[in-house]
Amino acid sequence: MTAPAPRPLQPRPPQKQRRHQRLGPAKGIAGTVAAASLLVPAELVLKTLSGGRKSHLPWLFHRSLSRALGIRIVTHGTPARRGGSRGGTGGGTRSGGVLFISNHVSWADIPVLGARIPAAFVAKSEVGGWGLVGWLATLARTVYVERSRRGRAGEQRDAIADRLAAGDSIILFPEGTNSDGTQVLPFKSSLFAVTDIVPDVVIQPVTIAYTRVNGMPVTRARLPDLAWVGDTELMPHAVDFMGLGRVRAEIRFHPPVRAADFADRKALARHCHSVISDSYHAFMRG
């Protein structure tokens, strides 16, 4: 009886790659601490001088954090510019800011998108209570929403509209949660409610995808290491992420649109989901 053929040995990663994976968590934590130590005091001073009405250095912090985490960011296209006259949130007012609509895969989306888009994020209110993470999010003027309290939806919509009208750009994740990385979840049209009172706001769909780890295409089996879903705790997942090695994140900026070009916000949500989902699948197919 012929003995079964031995299974081929998996090639070991190069020594440089193994060293990066082994030291990744330590380098990531050290880089994060260094960036925070330098940039947070500077941001606090600049905020004091400007009366706290504007964020100044979040993009630089996000860029430093992405580098510390071992993430290489590749962009396709360019973010839309602010435009139009400023004013209140009354009907017909053109916003000075841009509303960026993105899919949501991981906690790493924050530094990756923040490194390329000068904008504030919309996050669930619980994030504000996440210790140092929440404090940094508040410092960056994150807009918090209480998704479980429908009675405050109008108030939260007005807060986002006021920020846009004042010239601030906003990044919104309309899936309402992180996906598992296999697909883009349906968009909640209720999260587009701000367009009811600023229908001329510039809206730009954005796709984010994590396409390669150490030069190899990301497979379905690798996605749980990148996507942050369910009840997974943040810090253990972040430490494991930093130990992966070099991660390539890709961002595609799609053509901007205006809500006024669509019949209603559901049609707008469907359009944004379609272009983002198609682009995401194209990224993941390589």
Tab-separated table of C-alpha atoms in Angstrom:
chain	number	residue	atom	x	y	z
A	1	MET	CA	0.000	0.000	0.000
A	2	THR	CA	1.434	3.355	-1.050
A	3	ALA	CA	2.010	5.820	1.736
A	4	PRO	CA	0.177	9.115	1.352
A	5	ALA	CA	2.233	11.946	-0.043
A	6	PRO	CA	3.485	14.338	2.621
A	7	ARG	CA	1.732	17.697	2.832
A	8	PRO	CA	3.819	20.483	1.351
A	9	LEU	CA	5.442	22.717	3.917
A	10	GLN	CA	4.099	26.253	4.098
A	11	PRO	CA	6.853	28.727	3.289
A	12	ARG	CA	8.005	30.743	6.251
A	13	PRO	CA	7.618	34.500	5.894
A	14	PRO	CA	10.856	36.434	5.345
A	15	GLN	CA	12.841	37.300	8.455
A	16	LYS	CA	12.093	41.021	8.092
A	17	GLN	CA	8.377	40.289	7.942
A	18	ARG	CA	8.533	37.981	10.981
A	19	ARG	CA	10.355	40.667	12.931
A	20	HIS	CA	7.745	43.261	11.960
A	21	GLN	CA	4.930	40.936	13.054
A	22	ARG	CA	6.648	40.146	16.348
A	23	LEU	CA	7.387	43.781	17.140
A	24	GLY	CA	4.179	45.133	15.606
A	25	PRO	CA	2.153	45.532	18.831
A	26	ALA	CA	5.039	47.202	20.671
A	27	LYS	CA	5.754	49.541	17.744
A	28	GLY	CA	2.073	50.339	17.330
A	29	ILE	CA	1.582	51.206	20.989
A	30	ALA	CA	4.820	53.215	21.124
A	31	GLY	CA	3.920	55.099	17.962
A	32	THR	CA	0.448	55.872	19.260
A	33	VAL	CA	1.783	57.158	22.574
A	34	ALA	CA	4.413	59.269	20.820
A	35	ALA	CA	1.872	60.803	18.432
A	36	ALA	CA	-0.554	61.544	21.260
A	37	SER	CA	2.185	63.010	23.457
A	38	LEU	CA	3.244	65.445	20.736
A	39	LEU	CA	-0.028	66.305	19.013
A	40	VAL	CA	-2.658	66.303	21.770
A	41	PRO	CA	-1.033	69.151	23.786
A	42	ALA	CA	-0.607	71.130	20.549
A	43	GLU	CA	-4.257	70.544	19.660
A	44	LEU	CA	-5.378	71.684	23.107
A	45	VAL	CA	-3.380	74.927	22.746
A	46	LEU	CA	-4.734	75.601	19.251
A	47	LYS	CA	-8.276	74.878	20.407
A	48	THR	CA	-7.880	77.370	23.252
A	49	LEU	CA	-6.612	80.040	20.870
A	50	SER	CA	-9.501	79.431	18.443
A	51	GLY	CA	-12.152	79.301	21.133
A	52	GLY	CA	-12.705	75.558	20.711
A	53	ARG	CA	-14.692	76.013	17.522
A	54	LYS	CA	-12.355	74.062	15.255
A	55	SER	CA	-10.129	70.975	15.198
A	56	HIS	CA	-6.642	71.520	13.833
A	57	LEU	CA	-4.453	68.398	13.996
A	58	PRO	CA	-6.654	65.248	13.900
A	59	TRP	CA	-5.544	64.465	10.331
A	60	LEU	CA	-1.898	64.490	11.430
A	61	PHE	CA	-2.665	62.281	14.434
A	62	HIS	CA	-4.594	59.820	12.227
A	63	ARG	CA	-1.755	59.748	9.716
A	64	SER	CA	0.798	59.054	12.460
A	65	LEU	CA	-1.443	56.390	13.998
A	66	SER	CA	-1.964	54.627	10.656
A	67	ARG	CA	1.784	54.519	10.117
A	68	ALA	CA	2.352	53.174	13.636
A	69	LEU	CA	-0.225	50.431	13.020
A	70	GLY	CA	1.626	49.298	9.901
A	71	ILE	CA	-1.103	50.466	7.510
A	72	ARG	CA	-0.175	51.711	4.035
A	73	ILE	CA	-2.971	53.816	2.565
A	74	VAL	CA	-3.595	53.862	-1.188
A	75	THR	CA	-6.129	56.374	-2.495
A	76	HIS	CA	-8.047	56.463	-5.773
A	77	GLY	CA	-9.560	59.815	-6.658
A	78	THR	CA	-9.685	62.856	-4.399
A	79	PRO	CA	-11.996	64.049	-1.612
A	80	ALA	CA	-14.517	66.694	-2.570
A	81	ARG	CA	-13.838	70.229	-1.473
A	82	ARG	CA	-16.006	72.334	0.715
A	83	GLY	CA	-18.204	74.638	-1.270
A	84	GLY	CA	-21.171	76.921	-1.309
A	85	SER	CA	-22.263	79.740	0.916
A	86	ARG	CA	-22.534	79.336	4.646
A	87	GLY	CA	-25.638	79.869	6.652
A	88	GLY	CA	-28.154	78.281	8.983
A	89	THR	CA	-30.060	75.047	8.544
A	90	GLY	CA	-33.116	76.531	6.898
A	91	GLY	CA	-34.449	75.115	3.639
A	92	GLY	CA	-32.477	75.917	0.516
A	93	THR	CA	-29.236	76.729	2.339
A	94	ARG	CA	-26.115	75.431	0.651
A	95	SER	CA	-23.716	73.801	3.071
A	96	GLY	CA	-20.071	74.777	3.306
A	97	GLY	CA	-19.040	71.263	4.364
A	98	VAL	CA	-19.054	67.899	2.598
A	99	LEU	CA	-20.942	64.833	3.817
A	100	PHE	CA	-18.761	61.782	3.183
A	101	ILE	CA	-20.626	58.460	3.107
A	102	SER	CA	-18.483	55.362	3.752
A	103	ASN	CA	-18.811	51.653	4.418
A	104	HIS	CA	-17.518	50.486	7.803
A	105	VAL	CA	-15.246	47.466	8.274
A	106	SER	CA	-13.019	48.050	11.289
A	107	TRP	CA	-12.024	50.425	14.074
A	108	ALA	CA	-9.015	51.071	11.814
A	109	ASP	CA	-11.348	52.888	9.405
A	110	ILE	CA	-11.131	55.898	11.731
A	111	PRO	CA	-7.379	56.581	11.420
A	112	VAL	CA	-7.308	55.491	7.758
A	113	LEU	CA	-10.138	57.783	6.629
A	114	GLY	CA	-9.085	60.488	9.076
A	115	ALA	CA	-5.601	60.518	7.524
A	116	ARG	CA	-7.033	61.383	4.105
A	117	ILE	CA	-10.227	63.341	4.844
A	118	PRO	CA	-10.224	66.525	6.956
A	119	ALA	CA	-13.574	65.831	8.600
A	120	ALA	CA	-15.265	64.875	11.864
A	121	PHE	CA	-16.896	61.488	12.383
A	122	VAL	CA	-20.433	60.612	13.426
A	123	ALA	CA	-20.332	57.922	16.121
A	124	LYS	CA	-22.693	56.229	18.531
A	125	SER	CA	-22.900	57.993	21.881
A	126	GLU	CA	-21.255	55.067	23.713
A	127	VAL	CA	-17.919	55.920	22.074
A	128	GLY	CA	-17.735	59.084	24.168
A	129	GLY	CA	-17.469	56.915	27.298
A	130	TRP	CA	-14.611	54.716	26.050
A	131	GLY	CA	-11.947	56.222	28.297
A	132	LEU	CA	-8.983	57.673	26.402
A	133	VAL	CA	-10.500	56.692	23.046
A	134	GLY	CA	-13.661	58.616	23.876
A	135	TRP	CA	-11.695	61.618	25.111
A	136	LEU	CA	-9.692	61.751	21.870
A	137	ALA	CA	-12.886	61.382	19.819
A	138	THR	CA	-14.458	64.288	21.687
A	139	LEU	CA	-11.305	66.365	21.229
A	140	ALA	CA	-11.641	65.760	17.468
A	141	ARG	CA	-15.231	67.141	17.666
A	142	THR	CA	-16.931	63.821	16.906
A	143	VAL	CA	-20.702	64.128	16.498
A	144	TYR	CA	-22.395	61.648	18.848
A	145	VAL	CA	-25.814	60.150	18.109
A	146	GLU	CA	-28.064	58.059	20.339
A	147	ARG	CA	-29.419	55.532	17.865
A	148	SER	CA	-31.687	53.859	20.409
A	149	ARG	CA	-33.578	57.078	21.188
A	150	ARG	CA	-35.794	57.917	18.226
A	151	GLY	CA	-37.154	60.946	20.042
A	152	ARG	CA	-33.802	62.711	19.653
A	153	ALA	CA	-33.373	61.952	15.944
A	154	GLY	CA	-34.452	65.443	14.885
A	155	GLU	CA	-32.140	67.095	17.403
A	156	GLN	CA	-29.191	65.009	16.226
A	157	ARG	CA	-30.020	65.709	12.581
A	158	ASP	CA	-29.999	69.437	13.319
A	159	ALA	CA	-26.635	69.178	15.090
A	160	ILE	CA	-25.060	67.551	12.012
A	161	ALA	CA	-26.729	70.106	9.722
A	162	ASP	CA	-25.384	72.991	11.802
A	163	ARG	CA	-21.864	71.580	11.602
A	164	LEU	CA	-22.111	71.197	7.823
A	165	ALA	CA	-23.537	74.680	7.407
A	166	ALA	CA	-20.686	76.084	9.491
A	167	GLY	CA	-18.192	74.625	7.008
A	168	ASP	CA	-17.257	71.401	8.824
A	169	SER	CA	-17.122	68.219	6.768
A	170	ILE	CA	-18.621	65.065	8.265
A	171	ILE	CA	-17.931	61.328	7.769
A	172	LEU	CA	-20.986	59.108	8.193
A	173	PHE	CA	-21.165	55.279	8.318
A	174	PRO	CA	-24.774	54.568	7.242
A	175	GLU	CA	-24.543	50.810	7.819
A	176	GLY	CA	-24.951	51.762	11.467
A	177	THR	CA	-22.383	49.143	12.552
A	178	ASN	CA	-19.270	47.323	11.349
A	179	SER	CA	-19.679	44.663	8.676
A	180	ASP	CA	-17.765	41.366	8.740
A	181	GLY	CA	-15.855	42.412	5.643
A	182	THR	CA	-17.578	40.006	3.259
A	183	GLN	CA	-20.077	42.591	2.025
A	184	VAL	CA	-21.412	46.092	2.534
A	185	LEU	CA	-24.484	45.988	4.760
A	186	PRO	CA	-27.673	47.839	3.720
A	187	PHE	CA	-27.609	51.564	4.422
A	188	LYS	CA	-30.105	53.019	6.892
A	189	SER	CA	-31.882	55.829	5.040
A	190	SER	CA	-32.802	57.407	8.390
A	191	LEU	CA	-29.134	58.346	8.815
A	192	PHE	CA	-29.452	60.537	5.706
A	193	ALA	CA	-32.082	62.682	7.437
A	194	VAL	CA	-29.741	65.677	7.475
A	195	THR	CA	-30.324	66.030	3.730
A	196	ASP	CA	-33.978	66.876	4.416
A	197	ILE	CA	-32.931	70.297	5.682
A	198	VAL	CA	-29.741	70.811	3.648
A	199	PRO	CA	-30.722	69.228	0.291
A	200	ASP	CA	-27.907	71.020	-1.542
A	201	VAL	CA	-25.131	69.588	0.633
A	202	VAL	CA	-22.290	67.985	-1.327
A	203	ILE	CA	-22.309	64.218	-0.701
A	204	GLN	CA	-19.389	61.999	-1.658
A	205	PRO	CA	-19.572	58.189	-1.442
A	206	VAL	CA	-16.303	56.627	-0.263
A	207	THR	CA	-15.223	52.972	-0.306
A	208	ILE	CA	-12.670	51.630	2.154
A	209	ALA	CA	-11.205	48.116	1.884
A	210	TYR	CA	-8.296	46.205	3.395
A	211	THR	CA	-6.900	44.365	0.412
A	212	ARG	CA	-3.482	42.957	1.306
A	213	VAL	CA	-1.534	41.759	4.329
A	214	ASN	CA	2.238	41.481	3.851
A	215	GLY	CA	1.700	41.733	0.099
A	216	MET	CA	-0.741	38.817	-0.075
A	217	PRO	CA	-4.411	39.295	-1.061
A	218	VAL	CA	-6.859	39.228	1.844
A	219	THR	CA	-8.908	36.018	1.867
A	220	ARG	CA	-12.219	35.298	3.592
A	221	ALA	CA	-10.288	33.396	6.275
A	222	ARG	CA	-8.175	36.494	6.959
A	223	LEU	CA	-11.119	38.920	7.236
A	224	PRO	CA	-11.835	38.303	10.961
A	225	ASP	CA	-8.326	39.589	11.709
A	226	LEU	CA	-9.189	42.874	10.012
A	227	ALA	CA	-12.928	43.379	10.504
A	228	TRP	CA	-14.114	44.296	13.994
A	229	VAL	CA	-17.580	42.874	14.574
A	230	GLY	CA	-19.922	41.574	17.221
A	231	ASP	CA	-18.849	41.604	20.847
A	232	THR	CA	-15.117	41.495	20.104
A	233	GLU	CA	-13.254	43.690	22.561
A	234	LEU	CA	-11.389	46.599	21.047
A	235	MET	CA	-7.947	46.327	22.655
A	236	PRO	CA	-7.332	42.577	22.080
A	237	HIS	CA	-8.429	42.969	18.457
A	238	ALA	CA	-6.189	46.033	18.032
A	239	VAL	CA	-3.168	44.169	19.441
A	240	ASP	CA	-3.799	41.222	17.092
A	241	PHE	CA	-4.218	43.656	14.175
A	242	MET	CA	-0.851	45.245	14.929
A	243	GLY	CA	0.751	41.791	14.883
A	244	LEU	CA	-0.422	41.008	11.351
A	245	GLY	CA	2.412	42.840	9.651
A	246	ARG	CA	1.941	45.342	6.846
A	247	VAL	CA	-1.669	46.014	5.884
A	248	ARG	CA	-2.742	47.826	2.729
A	249	ALA	CA	-5.898	49.910	3.007
A	250	GLU	CA	-7.464	51.314	-0.143
A	251	ILE	CA	-9.841	54.251	-0.382
A	252	ARG	CA	-11.849	55.153	-3.453
A	253	PHE	CA	-13.502	58.563	-3.701
A	254	HIS	CA	-16.554	58.394	-5.964
A	255	PRO	CA	-18.127	61.308	-7.881
A	256	PRO	CA	-19.933	63.716	-5.523
A	257	VAL	CA	-23.715	64.093	-5.722
A	258	ARG	CA	-26.395	66.245	-4.105
A	259	ALA	CA	-29.510	65.045	-2.339
A	260	ALA	CA	-31.600	67.348	-4.506
A	261	ASP	CA	-30.718	65.142	-7.494
A	262	PHE	CA	-32.695	62.212	-6.016
A	263	ALA	CA	-36.388	61.642	-5.444
A	264	ASP	CA	-35.912	61.121	-1.696
A	265	ARG	CA	-33.301	60.064	0.830
A	266	LYS	CA	-34.067	56.370	0.242
A	267	ALA	CA	-33.063	56.781	-3.397
A	268	LEU	CA	-29.938	58.626	-2.285
A	269	ALA	CA	-29.096	55.828	0.177
A	270	ARG	CA	-29.562	53.203	-2.544
A	271	HIS	CA	-27.265	55.106	-4.908
A	272	CYS	CA	-24.516	55.461	-2.310
A	273	HIS	CA	-24.807	51.805	-1.312
A	274	SER	CA	-24.665	50.652	-4.926
A	275	VAL	CA	-21.491	52.511	-5.883
A	276	ILE	CA	-19.732	51.708	-2.601
A	277	SER	CA	-20.731	48.027	-2.619
A	278	ASP	CA	-19.696	47.513	-6.263
A	279	SER	CA	-16.352	49.165	-5.596
A	280	TYR	CA	-15.796	47.129	-2.420
A	281	HIS	CA	-16.357	43.818	-4.210
A	282	ALA	CA	-14.018	44.954	-6.997
A	283	PHE	CA	-11.326	45.741	-4.426
A	284	MET	CA	-11.697	42.382	-2.696
A	285	ARG	CA	-11.584	40.466	-5.991
A	286	GLY	CA	-8.195	42.052	-6.590
